[in-house]
Short mmCIF file of C-alpha atoms in Angstrom, two decimals:
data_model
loop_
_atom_site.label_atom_id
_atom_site.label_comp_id
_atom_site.label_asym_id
_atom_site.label_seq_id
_atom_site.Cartn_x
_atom_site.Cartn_y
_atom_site.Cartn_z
CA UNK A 141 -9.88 112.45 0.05
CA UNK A 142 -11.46 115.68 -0.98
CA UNK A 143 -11.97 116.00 -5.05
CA UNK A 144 -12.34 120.02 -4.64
CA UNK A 145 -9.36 122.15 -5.86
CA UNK A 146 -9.61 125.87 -4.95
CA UNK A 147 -9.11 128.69 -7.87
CA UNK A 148 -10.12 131.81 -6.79
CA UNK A 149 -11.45 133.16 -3.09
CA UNK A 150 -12.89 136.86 -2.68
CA UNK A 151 -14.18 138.36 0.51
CA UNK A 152 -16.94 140.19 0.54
CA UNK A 153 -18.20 142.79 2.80
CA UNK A 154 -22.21 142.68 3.28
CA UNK A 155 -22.05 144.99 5.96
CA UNK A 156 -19.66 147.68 6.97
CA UNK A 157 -17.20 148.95 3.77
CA UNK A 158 -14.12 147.41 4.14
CA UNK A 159 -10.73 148.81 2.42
CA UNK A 160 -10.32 147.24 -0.66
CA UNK A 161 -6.64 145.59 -1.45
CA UNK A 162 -6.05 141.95 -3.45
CA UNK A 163 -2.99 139.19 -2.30
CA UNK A 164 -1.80 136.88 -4.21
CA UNK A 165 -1.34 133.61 -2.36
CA UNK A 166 0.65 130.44 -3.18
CA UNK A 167 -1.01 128.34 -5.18
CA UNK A 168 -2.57 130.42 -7.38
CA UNK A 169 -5.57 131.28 -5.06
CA UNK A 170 -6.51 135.33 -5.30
CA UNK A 171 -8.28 137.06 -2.20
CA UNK A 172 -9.70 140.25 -2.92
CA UNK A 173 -11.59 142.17 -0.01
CA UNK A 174 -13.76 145.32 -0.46
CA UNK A 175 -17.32 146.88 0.54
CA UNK A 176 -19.68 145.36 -2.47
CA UNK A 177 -20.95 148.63 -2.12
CA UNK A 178 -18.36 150.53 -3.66
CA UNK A 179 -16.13 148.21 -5.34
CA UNK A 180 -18.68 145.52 -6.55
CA UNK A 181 -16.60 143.17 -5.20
CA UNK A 182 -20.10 140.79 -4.65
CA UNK A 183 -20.68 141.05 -8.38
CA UNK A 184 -17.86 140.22 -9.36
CA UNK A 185 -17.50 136.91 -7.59
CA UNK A 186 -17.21 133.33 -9.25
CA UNK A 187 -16.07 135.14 -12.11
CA UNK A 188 -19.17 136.99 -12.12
CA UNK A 189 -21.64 134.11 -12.57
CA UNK A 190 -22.70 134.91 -8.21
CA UNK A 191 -26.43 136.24 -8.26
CA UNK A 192 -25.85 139.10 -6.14
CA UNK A 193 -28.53 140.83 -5.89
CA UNK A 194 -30.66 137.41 -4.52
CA UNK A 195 -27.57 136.42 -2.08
CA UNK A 196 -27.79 139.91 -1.03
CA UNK A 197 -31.77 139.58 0.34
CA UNK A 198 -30.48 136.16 1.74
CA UNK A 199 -27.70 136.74 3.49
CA UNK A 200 -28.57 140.47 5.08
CA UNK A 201 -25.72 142.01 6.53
CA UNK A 202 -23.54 139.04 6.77
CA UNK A 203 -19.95 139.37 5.81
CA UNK A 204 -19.30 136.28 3.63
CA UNK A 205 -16.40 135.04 1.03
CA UNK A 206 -16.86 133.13 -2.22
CA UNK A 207 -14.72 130.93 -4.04
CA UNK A 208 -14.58 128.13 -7.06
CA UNK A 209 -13.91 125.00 -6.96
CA UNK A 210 -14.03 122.35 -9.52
CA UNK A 211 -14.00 118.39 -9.23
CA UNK A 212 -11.48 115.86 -10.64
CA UNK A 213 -11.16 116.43 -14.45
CA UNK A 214 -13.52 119.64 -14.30
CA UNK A 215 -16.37 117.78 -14.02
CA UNK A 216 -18.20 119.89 -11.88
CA UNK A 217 -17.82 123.65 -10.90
CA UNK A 218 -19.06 125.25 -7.94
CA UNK A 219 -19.70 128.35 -6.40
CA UNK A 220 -19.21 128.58 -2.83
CA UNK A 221 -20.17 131.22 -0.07
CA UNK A 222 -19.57 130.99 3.18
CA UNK A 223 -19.59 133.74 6.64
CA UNK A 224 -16.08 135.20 7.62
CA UNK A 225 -14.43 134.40 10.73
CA UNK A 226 -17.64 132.29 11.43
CA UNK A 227 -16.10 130.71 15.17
CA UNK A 228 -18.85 129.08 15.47
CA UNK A 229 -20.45 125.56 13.19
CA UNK A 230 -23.64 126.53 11.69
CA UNK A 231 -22.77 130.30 9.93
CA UNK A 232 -23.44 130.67 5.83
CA UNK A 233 -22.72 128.44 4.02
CA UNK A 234 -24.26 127.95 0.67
CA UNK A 235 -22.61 125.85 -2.45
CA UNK A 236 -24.15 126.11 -5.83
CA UNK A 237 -22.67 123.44 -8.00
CA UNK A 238 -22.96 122.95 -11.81
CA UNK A 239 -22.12 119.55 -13.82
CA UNK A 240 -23.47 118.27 -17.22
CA UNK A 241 -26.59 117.04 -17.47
CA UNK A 242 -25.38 113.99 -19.18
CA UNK A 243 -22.37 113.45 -16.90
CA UNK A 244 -22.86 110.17 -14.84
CA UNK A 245 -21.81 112.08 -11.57
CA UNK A 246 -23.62 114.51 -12.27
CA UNK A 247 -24.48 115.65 -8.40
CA UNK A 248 -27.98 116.13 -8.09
CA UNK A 249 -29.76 114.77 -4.88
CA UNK A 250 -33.85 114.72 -6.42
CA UNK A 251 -36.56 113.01 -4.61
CA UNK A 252 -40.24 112.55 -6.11
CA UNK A 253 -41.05 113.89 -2.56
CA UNK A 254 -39.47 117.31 -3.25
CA UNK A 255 -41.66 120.53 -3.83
CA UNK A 256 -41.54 121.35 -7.78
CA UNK A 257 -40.08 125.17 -8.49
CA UNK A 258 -42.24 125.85 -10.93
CA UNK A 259 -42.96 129.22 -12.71
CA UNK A 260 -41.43 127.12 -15.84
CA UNK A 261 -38.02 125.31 -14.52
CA UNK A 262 -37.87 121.81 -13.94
CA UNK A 263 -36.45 121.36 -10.61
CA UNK A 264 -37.60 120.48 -7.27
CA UNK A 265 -36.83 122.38 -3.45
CA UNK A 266 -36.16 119.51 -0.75
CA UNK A 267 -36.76 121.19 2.73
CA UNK A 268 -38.73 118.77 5.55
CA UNK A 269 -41.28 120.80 8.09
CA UNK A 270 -41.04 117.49 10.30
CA UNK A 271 -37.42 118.51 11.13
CA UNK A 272 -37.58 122.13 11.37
CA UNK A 273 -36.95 122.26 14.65
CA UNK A 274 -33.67 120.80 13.99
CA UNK A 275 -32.50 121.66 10.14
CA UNK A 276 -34.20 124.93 9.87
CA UNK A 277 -31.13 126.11 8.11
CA UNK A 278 -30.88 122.99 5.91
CA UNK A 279 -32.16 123.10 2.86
CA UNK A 280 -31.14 121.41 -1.35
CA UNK A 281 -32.69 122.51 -4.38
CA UNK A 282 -31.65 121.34 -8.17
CA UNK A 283 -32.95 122.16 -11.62
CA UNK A 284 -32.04 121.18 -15.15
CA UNK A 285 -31.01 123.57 -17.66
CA UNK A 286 -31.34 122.40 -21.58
CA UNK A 287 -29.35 124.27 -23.51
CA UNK A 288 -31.62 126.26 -26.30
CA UNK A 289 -30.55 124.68 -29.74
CA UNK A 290 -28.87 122.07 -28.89
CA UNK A 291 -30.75 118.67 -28.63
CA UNK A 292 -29.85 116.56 -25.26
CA UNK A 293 -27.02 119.08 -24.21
CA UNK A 294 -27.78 120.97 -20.61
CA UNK A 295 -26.63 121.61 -17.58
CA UNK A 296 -28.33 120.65 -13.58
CA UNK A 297 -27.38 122.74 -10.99
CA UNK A 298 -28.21 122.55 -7.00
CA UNK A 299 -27.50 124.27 -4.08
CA UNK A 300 -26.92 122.97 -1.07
CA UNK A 301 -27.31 125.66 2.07
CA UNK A 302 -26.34 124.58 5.63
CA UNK A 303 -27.02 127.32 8.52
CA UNK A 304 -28.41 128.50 11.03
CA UNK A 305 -29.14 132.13 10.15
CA UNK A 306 -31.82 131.09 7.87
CA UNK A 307 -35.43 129.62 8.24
CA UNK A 308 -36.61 127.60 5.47
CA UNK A 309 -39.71 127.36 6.89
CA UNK A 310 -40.25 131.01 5.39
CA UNK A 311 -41.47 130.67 2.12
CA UNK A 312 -39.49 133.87 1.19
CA UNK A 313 -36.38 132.16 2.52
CA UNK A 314 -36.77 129.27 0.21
CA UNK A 315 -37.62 131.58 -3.12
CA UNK A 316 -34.28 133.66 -2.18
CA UNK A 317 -32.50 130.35 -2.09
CA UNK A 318 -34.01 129.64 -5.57
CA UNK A 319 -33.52 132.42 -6.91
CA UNK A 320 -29.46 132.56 -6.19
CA UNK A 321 -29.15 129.24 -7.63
CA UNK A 322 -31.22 129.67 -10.89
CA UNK A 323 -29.25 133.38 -11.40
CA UNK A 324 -25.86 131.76 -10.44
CA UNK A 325 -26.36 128.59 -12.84
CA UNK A 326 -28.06 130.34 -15.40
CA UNK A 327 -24.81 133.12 -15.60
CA UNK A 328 -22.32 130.45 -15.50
CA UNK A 329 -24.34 128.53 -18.77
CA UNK A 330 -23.79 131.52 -20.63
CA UNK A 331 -20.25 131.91 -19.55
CA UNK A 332 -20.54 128.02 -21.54
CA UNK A 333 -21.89 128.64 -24.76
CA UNK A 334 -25.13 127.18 -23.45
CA UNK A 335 -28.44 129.82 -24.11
CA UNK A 336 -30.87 128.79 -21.32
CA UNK A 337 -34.47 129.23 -21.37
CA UNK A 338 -35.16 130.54 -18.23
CA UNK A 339 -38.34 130.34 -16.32
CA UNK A 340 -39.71 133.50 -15.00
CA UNK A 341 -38.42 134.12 -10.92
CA UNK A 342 -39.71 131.56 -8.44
CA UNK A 343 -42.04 133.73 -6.17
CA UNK A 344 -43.08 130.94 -4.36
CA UNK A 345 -41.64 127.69 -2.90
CA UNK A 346 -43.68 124.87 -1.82
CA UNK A 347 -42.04 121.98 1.14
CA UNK A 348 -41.23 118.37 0.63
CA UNK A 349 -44.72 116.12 1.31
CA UNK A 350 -43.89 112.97 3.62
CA UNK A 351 -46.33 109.54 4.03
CA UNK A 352 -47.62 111.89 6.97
CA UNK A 353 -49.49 114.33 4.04
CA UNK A 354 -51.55 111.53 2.75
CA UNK A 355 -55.37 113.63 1.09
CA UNK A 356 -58.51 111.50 0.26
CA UNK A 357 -57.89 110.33 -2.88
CA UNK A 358 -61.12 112.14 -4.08
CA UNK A 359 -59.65 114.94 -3.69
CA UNK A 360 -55.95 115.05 -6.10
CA UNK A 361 -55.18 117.50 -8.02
CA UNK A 362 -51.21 117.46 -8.85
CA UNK A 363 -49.15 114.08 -9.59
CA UNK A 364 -51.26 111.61 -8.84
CA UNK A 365 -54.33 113.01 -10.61
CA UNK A 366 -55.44 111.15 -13.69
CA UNK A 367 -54.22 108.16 -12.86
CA UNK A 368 -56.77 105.38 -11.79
CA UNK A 369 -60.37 106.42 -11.50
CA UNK A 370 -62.87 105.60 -8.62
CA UNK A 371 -64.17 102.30 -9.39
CA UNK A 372 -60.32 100.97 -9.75
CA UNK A 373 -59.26 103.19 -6.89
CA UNK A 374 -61.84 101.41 -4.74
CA UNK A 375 -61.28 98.39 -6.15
CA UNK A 376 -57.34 97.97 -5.38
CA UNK A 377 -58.03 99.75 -2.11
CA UNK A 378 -57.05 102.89 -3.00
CA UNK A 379 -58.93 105.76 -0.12
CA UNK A 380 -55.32 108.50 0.49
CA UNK A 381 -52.57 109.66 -1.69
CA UNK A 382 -49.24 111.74 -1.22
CA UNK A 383 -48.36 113.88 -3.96
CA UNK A 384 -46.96 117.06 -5.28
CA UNK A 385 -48.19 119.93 -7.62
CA UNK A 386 -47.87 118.58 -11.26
CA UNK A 387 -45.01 120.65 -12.53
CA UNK A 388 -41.86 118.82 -13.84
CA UNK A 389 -38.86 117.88 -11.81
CA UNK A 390 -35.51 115.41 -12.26
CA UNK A 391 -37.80 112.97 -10.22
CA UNK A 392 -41.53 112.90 -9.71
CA UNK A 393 -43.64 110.96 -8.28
CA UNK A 394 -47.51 109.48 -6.69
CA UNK A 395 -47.84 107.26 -3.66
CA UNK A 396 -51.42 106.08 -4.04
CA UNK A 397 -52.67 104.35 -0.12
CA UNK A 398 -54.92 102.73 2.31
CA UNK A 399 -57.58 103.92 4.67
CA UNK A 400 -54.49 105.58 6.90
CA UNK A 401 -52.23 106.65 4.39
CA UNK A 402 -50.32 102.97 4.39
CA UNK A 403 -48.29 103.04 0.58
CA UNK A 404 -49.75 100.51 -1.59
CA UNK A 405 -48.83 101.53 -5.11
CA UNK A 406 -45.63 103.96 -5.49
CA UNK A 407 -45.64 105.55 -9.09
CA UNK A 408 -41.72 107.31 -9.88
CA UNK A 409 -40.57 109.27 -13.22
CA UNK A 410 -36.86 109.82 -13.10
CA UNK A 411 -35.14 112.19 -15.54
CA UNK A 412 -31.80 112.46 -16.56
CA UNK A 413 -29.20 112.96 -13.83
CA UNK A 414 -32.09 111.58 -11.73
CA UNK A 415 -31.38 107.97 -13.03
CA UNK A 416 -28.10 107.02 -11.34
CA UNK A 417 -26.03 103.78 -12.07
CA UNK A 418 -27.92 101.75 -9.54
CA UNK A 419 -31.70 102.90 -10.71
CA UNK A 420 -30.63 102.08 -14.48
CA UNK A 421 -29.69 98.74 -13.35
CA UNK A 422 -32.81 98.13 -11.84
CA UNK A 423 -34.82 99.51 -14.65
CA UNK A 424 -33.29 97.56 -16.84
CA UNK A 425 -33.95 94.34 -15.39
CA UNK A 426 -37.94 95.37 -14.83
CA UNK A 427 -37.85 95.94 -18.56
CA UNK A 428 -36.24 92.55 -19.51
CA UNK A 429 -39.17 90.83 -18.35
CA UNK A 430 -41.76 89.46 -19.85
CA UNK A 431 -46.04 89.03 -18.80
CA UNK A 432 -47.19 89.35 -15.29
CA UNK A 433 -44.46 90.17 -12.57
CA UNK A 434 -45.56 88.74 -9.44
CA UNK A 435 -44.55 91.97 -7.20
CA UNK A 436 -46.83 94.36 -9.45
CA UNK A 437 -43.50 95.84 -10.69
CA UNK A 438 -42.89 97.73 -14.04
CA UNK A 439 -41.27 100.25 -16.14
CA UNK A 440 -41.40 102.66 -18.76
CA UNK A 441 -38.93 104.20 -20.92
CA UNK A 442 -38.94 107.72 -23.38
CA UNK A 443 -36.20 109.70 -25.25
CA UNK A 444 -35.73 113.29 -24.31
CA UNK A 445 -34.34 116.28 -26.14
CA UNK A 446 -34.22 118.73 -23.62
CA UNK A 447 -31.08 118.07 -21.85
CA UNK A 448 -31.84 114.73 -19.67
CA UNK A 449 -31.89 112.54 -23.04
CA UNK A 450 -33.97 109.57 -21.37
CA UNK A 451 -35.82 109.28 -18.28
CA UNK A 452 -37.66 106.16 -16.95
CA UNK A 453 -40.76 105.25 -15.53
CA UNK A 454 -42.03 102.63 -12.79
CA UNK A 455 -44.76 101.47 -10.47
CA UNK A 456 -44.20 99.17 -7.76
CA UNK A 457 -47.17 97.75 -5.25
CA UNK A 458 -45.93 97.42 -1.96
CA UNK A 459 -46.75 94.04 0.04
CA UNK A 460 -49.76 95.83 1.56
CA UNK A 461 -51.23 96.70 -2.33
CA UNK A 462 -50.51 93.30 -3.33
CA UNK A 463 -52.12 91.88 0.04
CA UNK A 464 -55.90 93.16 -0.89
CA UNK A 465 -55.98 90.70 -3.68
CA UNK A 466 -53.18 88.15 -3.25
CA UNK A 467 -54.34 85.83 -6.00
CA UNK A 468 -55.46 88.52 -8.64
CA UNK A 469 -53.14 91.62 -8.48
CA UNK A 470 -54.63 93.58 -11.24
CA UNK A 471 -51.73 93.94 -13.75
CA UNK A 472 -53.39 95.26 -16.98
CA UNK A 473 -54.84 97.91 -15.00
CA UNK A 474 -52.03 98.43 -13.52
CA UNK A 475 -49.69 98.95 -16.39
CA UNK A 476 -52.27 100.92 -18.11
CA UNK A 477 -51.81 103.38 -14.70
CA UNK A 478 -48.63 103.39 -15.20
CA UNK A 479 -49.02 104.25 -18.84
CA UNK A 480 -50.70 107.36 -18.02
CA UNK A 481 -48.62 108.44 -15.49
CA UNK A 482 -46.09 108.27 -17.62
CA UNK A 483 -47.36 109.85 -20.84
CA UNK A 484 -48.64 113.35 -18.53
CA UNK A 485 -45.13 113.31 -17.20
CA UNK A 486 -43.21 112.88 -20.53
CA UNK A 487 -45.44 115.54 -22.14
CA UNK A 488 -44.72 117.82 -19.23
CA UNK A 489 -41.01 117.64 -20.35
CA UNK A 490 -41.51 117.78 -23.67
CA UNK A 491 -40.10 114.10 -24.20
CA UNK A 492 -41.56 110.94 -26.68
CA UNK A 493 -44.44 108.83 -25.51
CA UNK A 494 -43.37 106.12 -23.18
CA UNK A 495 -42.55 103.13 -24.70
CA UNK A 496 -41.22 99.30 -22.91
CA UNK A 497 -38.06 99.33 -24.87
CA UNK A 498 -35.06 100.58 -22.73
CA UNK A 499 -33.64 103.82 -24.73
CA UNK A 500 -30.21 103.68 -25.21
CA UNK A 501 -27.77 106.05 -23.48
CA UNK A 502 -27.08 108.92 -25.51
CA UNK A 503 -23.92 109.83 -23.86
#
């Protein structure tokens, strides 16, 4: 059963002026309809935390409603827009949601795959090019807000957009998306007591990499550079590598691979939100043991002040890494890969040097 509990619904005209009137409905739920030309009706939405003006360049002339909804016990809020009298599955429908960053169910869906936002937030934009022809309209984004002055306090936000009005594929799509969720989230902090430091606007959105966008090794430049050099490289096997441009997200990560791209060492930084119940588990028992792990596994830890209070580190070599030298997997080098990995990554969020011993849960 559903967790969402509707407060407040307004229709919006993005098109034609409508005549502006308000209802009050059982249950406590308002509708108020008028042209967001003349009424600012838009502006006012989700108690006026709704980036208009960006949901305006998304949307066009769409005539859409908004309404909030929070989860059991107010754990989350969201914003949601959606088309009027859409008759048909696949209108507008957009949800920006906001939780604590410290809350457990917090919802965030990260991926070390996604494209980083940049332009100084740490968040990432998930949309696939192998499935455009499908999901053209399907696209989630998230990014962590610290709250200024307040050590591991913030808030992560992400939007979730499901239609089939907009491309994705169009880089200006995907900065419009951005920029209603960073305007939304960042309103509805204030509206909190939390002072964000806000990145300047996204301009520019970059797509989720798959094993498909392997490079020469030679030639990385974003999350995987800096992390073995060429005579290791060459020696573990090392010739491709997917990765993504260097700037910080929840999750983040470096597959280094084989001759066609095949994954033989996977390198992950998860932040925050990022590290769910199960990944903690599993992090914890990488960290419990001690010398030479036979799968090439391991993990790092660091404290955080910015919001995500911890975030953890790990590399794991596949069976195909651990295949080109079954009886000698090189684990010093490979921790000290890890090691570096790590220590770019915490200093790109501001967080301690990495260190083996688990942090404890600030929460």
């Amino acid at each position: 059963m559903s967790t969402e509990t509707p407060k407040r619904s307004r229709r919006l005209g993005l098109a034609a002026a409508l005549t502006a009137g308000a209802v009050l409905v059982a249950g406590g739920i308002t509708w108020i309809s008028g042209a967001w030309g003349e009424d600012g009706a838009l502006d006012s939405a989700c108690d006026g935390t709704l980036a208009a003006g960006p949901l305006r360049e998304l949307v066009g002339g769409a005539e859409v409603t908004a309404d909030i909804r929070h989860g059991r016990g107010e754990r989350w809020w969201q914003c949601r827009v959606s088309e009027v009298d859409d008759e048909e599955d696949g209108g507008i429908d957009l949800r920006v949601t906001v939780s604590d960053a410290g809350e457990r169910a917090a919802p965030v869906e990260a991926d070390r795959t996604d494209a980083p936002l940049g332009h100084g937030w740490t968040g990432g934009f998930s949309y696939d090019p192998d499935r455009a022809a499908r999901d053209q309209g399907d696209a989630v984004a998230s990014v962590l807000l610290a709250c200024v002055g307040k050590p591991g306090k913030g808030l992560v936000a992400e939007v979730r957009a499901r239609t089939d009005r907009l491309d994705f594929g169009r880089p200006e799509d995907r900065a419009r998306l951005t920029a209603v969720m960073t305007g939304t989230a960042t309103a509805y902090a204030r509206q909190q007591g939390c002072r964000v430091a806000e990145g300047e606007p996204v301009r520019r959105v970059g797509v989720s990499v798959t094993a498909w966008d392997h490079k020469p090794f030679g030639s990385v430049s974003g999350s995987c550079a800096g992390i073995v050099d060429a005579p290791t490289a060459a020696r573990w096997g090392v010739r491709t590598a997917v990765e993504t441009a260097a700037d910080p997200k929840l999750q983040e990560g470096c597959v280094l691979g084989g001759l066609r791209g095949a994954p033989l060492y996977t390198f992950t930084a998860s932040y925050g939100p990022a590290l769910d119940e199960s990944l903690r588990d599993r992090m914890d028992s990488l960290t419990d043991r001690a010398g030479d792990h036979p799968d090439g596994r391991y993990a790092l830890w660091s404290r955080c002040d910015d919001g995500v209070r911890r975030a953890a580190y790990d590399v794991y070599a596949s069976a195909e890494g651990r295949a080109t030298s079954p009886l000698a997997l090189d684990h010093p080098a490979l921790r000290a890969a890890l090691r570096r990995f790590a220590e770019r990554s915490a200093r790109a969020h501001g967080c301690e040097g990495p260190s083996t011993e688990e942090v404890d849960d600030l929460g």
